[in-house]
């Protein structure tokens, strides 16, 4: 089983030479919303993750680190 870990959005934006504001504008989203995802205050919905991943040309799985829990 996996749980959602750290959001990698800031790292991806840096690699793409984009800012949170750039992404928010491209997706018609509030900058505060992007900020809350990037700083792990909120977890993206499936739809939001799909839209962000598509805009950044990455896989949805790349947006977060996933932590594997020990299976018992």
mmCIF file of C-alpha atoms in Angstrom:
data_model
loop_
_atom_site.group_PDB
_atom_site.id
_atom_site.type_symbol
_atom_site.label_atom_id
_atom_site.label_comp_id
_atom_site.label_asym_id
_atom_site.label_seq_id
_atom_site.Cartn_x
_atom_site.Cartn_y
_atom_site.Cartn_z
ATOM 1 C CA UNK A 1 0.000 0.000 0.000
ATOM 2 C CA UNK A 2 1.158 3.517 -0.758
ATOM 3 C CA UNK A 3 0.403 6.891 0.804
ATOM 4 C CA UNK A 4 0.903 10.317 -0.728
ATOM 5 C CA UNK A 5 4.135 11.930 0.399
ATOM 6 C CA UNK A 6 5.761 15.242 -0.459
ATOM 7 C CA UNK A 7 4.509 17.243 -3.418
ATOM 8 C CA UNK A 8 7.228 17.732 -6.040
ATOM 9 C CA UNK A 9 5.509 20.626 -7.804
ATOM 10 C CA UNK A 10 8.111 23.246 -6.854
ATOM 11 C CA UNK A 11 10.932 21.003 -8.106
ATOM 12 C CA UNK A 12 9.146 20.372 -11.397
ATOM 13 C CA UNK A 13 8.352 24.056 -11.881
ATOM 14 C CA UNK A 14 12.007 24.920 -11.260
ATOM 15 C CA UNK A 15 13.123 22.332 -13.846
ATOM 16 C CA UNK A 16 10.662 23.803 -16.350
ATOM 17 C CA UNK A 17 11.724 27.374 -15.474
ATOM 18 C CA UNK A 18 8.173 28.275 -14.451
ATOM 19 C CA UNK A 19 6.694 29.863 -11.348
ATOM 20 C CA UNK A 20 3.594 29.006 -9.372
ATOM 21 C CA UNK A 21 2.003 32.132 -10.842
ATOM 22 C CA UNK A 22 2.813 30.955 -14.398
ATOM 23 C CA UNK A 23 1.124 27.628 -13.720
ATOM 24 C CA UNK A 24 -1.887 29.247 -12.076
ATOM 25 C CA UNK A 25 -2.395 31.523 -15.075
ATOM 26 C CA UNK A 26 -2.094 28.658 -17.572
ATOM 27 C CA UNK A 27 -4.719 26.643 -15.693
ATOM 28 C CA UNK A 28 -7.010 29.537 -14.748
ATOM 29 C CA UNK A 29 -6.417 28.693 -11.103
ATOM 30 C CA UNK A 30 -5.746 30.902 -8.089
ATOM 31 C CA UNK A 31 -2.078 31.279 -7.202
ATOM 32 C CA UNK A 32 -2.958 30.441 -3.589
ATOM 33 C CA UNK A 33 -4.347 27.094 -4.711
ATOM 34 C CA UNK A 34 -1.122 26.185 -6.528
ATOM 35 C CA UNK A 35 0.850 27.389 -3.494
ATOM 36 C CA UNK A 36 -1.175 25.170 -1.151
ATOM 37 C CA UNK A 37 -0.453 22.102 -3.301
ATOM 38 C CA UNK A 38 3.239 22.908 -3.673
ATOM 39 C CA UNK A 39 3.645 23.388 0.082
ATOM 40 C CA UNK A 40 1.757 20.224 1.026
ATOM 41 C CA UNK A 41 -1.109 22.113 2.641
ATOM 42 C CA UNK A 42 -3.575 20.321 0.325
ATOM 43 C CA UNK A 43 -3.508 17.204 -1.816
ATOM 44 C CA UNK A 44 -4.619 17.634 -5.422
ATOM 45 C CA UNK A 45 -7.780 15.989 -6.656
ATOM 46 C CA UNK A 46 -7.375 13.495 -9.485
ATOM 47 C CA UNK A 47 -8.710 16.040 -11.978
ATOM 48 C CA UNK A 48 -6.369 18.794 -10.776
ATOM 49 C CA UNK A 49 -3.363 16.463 -10.815
ATOM 50 C CA UNK A 50 -4.245 15.354 -14.347
ATOM 51 C CA UNK A 51 -4.543 18.958 -15.546
ATOM 52 C CA UNK A 52 -1.304 20.058 -13.875
ATOM 53 C CA UNK A 53 0.600 17.021 -15.153
ATOM 54 C CA UNK A 54 -0.698 17.604 -18.666
ATOM 55 C CA UNK A 55 0.262 21.282 -18.580
ATOM 56 C CA UNK A 56 3.763 20.455 -17.303
ATOM 57 C CA UNK A 57 4.172 17.469 -19.639
ATOM 58 C CA UNK A 58 4.898 15.023 -16.804
ATOM 59 C CA UNK A 59 3.199 11.894 -15.494
ATOM 60 C CA UNK A 60 0.716 12.378 -12.677
ATOM 61 C CA UNK A 61 2.836 10.077 -10.501
ATOM 62 C CA UNK A 62 5.710 12.557 -10.836
ATOM 63 C CA UNK A 63 3.789 15.226 -8.916
ATOM 64 C CA UNK A 64 4.213 13.472 -5.559
ATOM 65 C CA UNK A 65 6.611 11.209 -3.755
ATOM 66 C CA UNK A 66 4.715 8.076 -2.791
ATOM 67 C CA UNK A 67 5.630 6.204 0.370
ATOM 68 C CA UNK A 68 5.239 2.448 0.458
ATOM 69 C CA UNK A 69 3.898 1.201 3.756
ATOM 70 C CA UNK A 70 5.114 -2.081 5.174
ATOM 71 C CA UNK A 71 2.669 -4.829 4.374
ATOM 72 C CA UNK A 72 1.893 -7.032 7.324
#
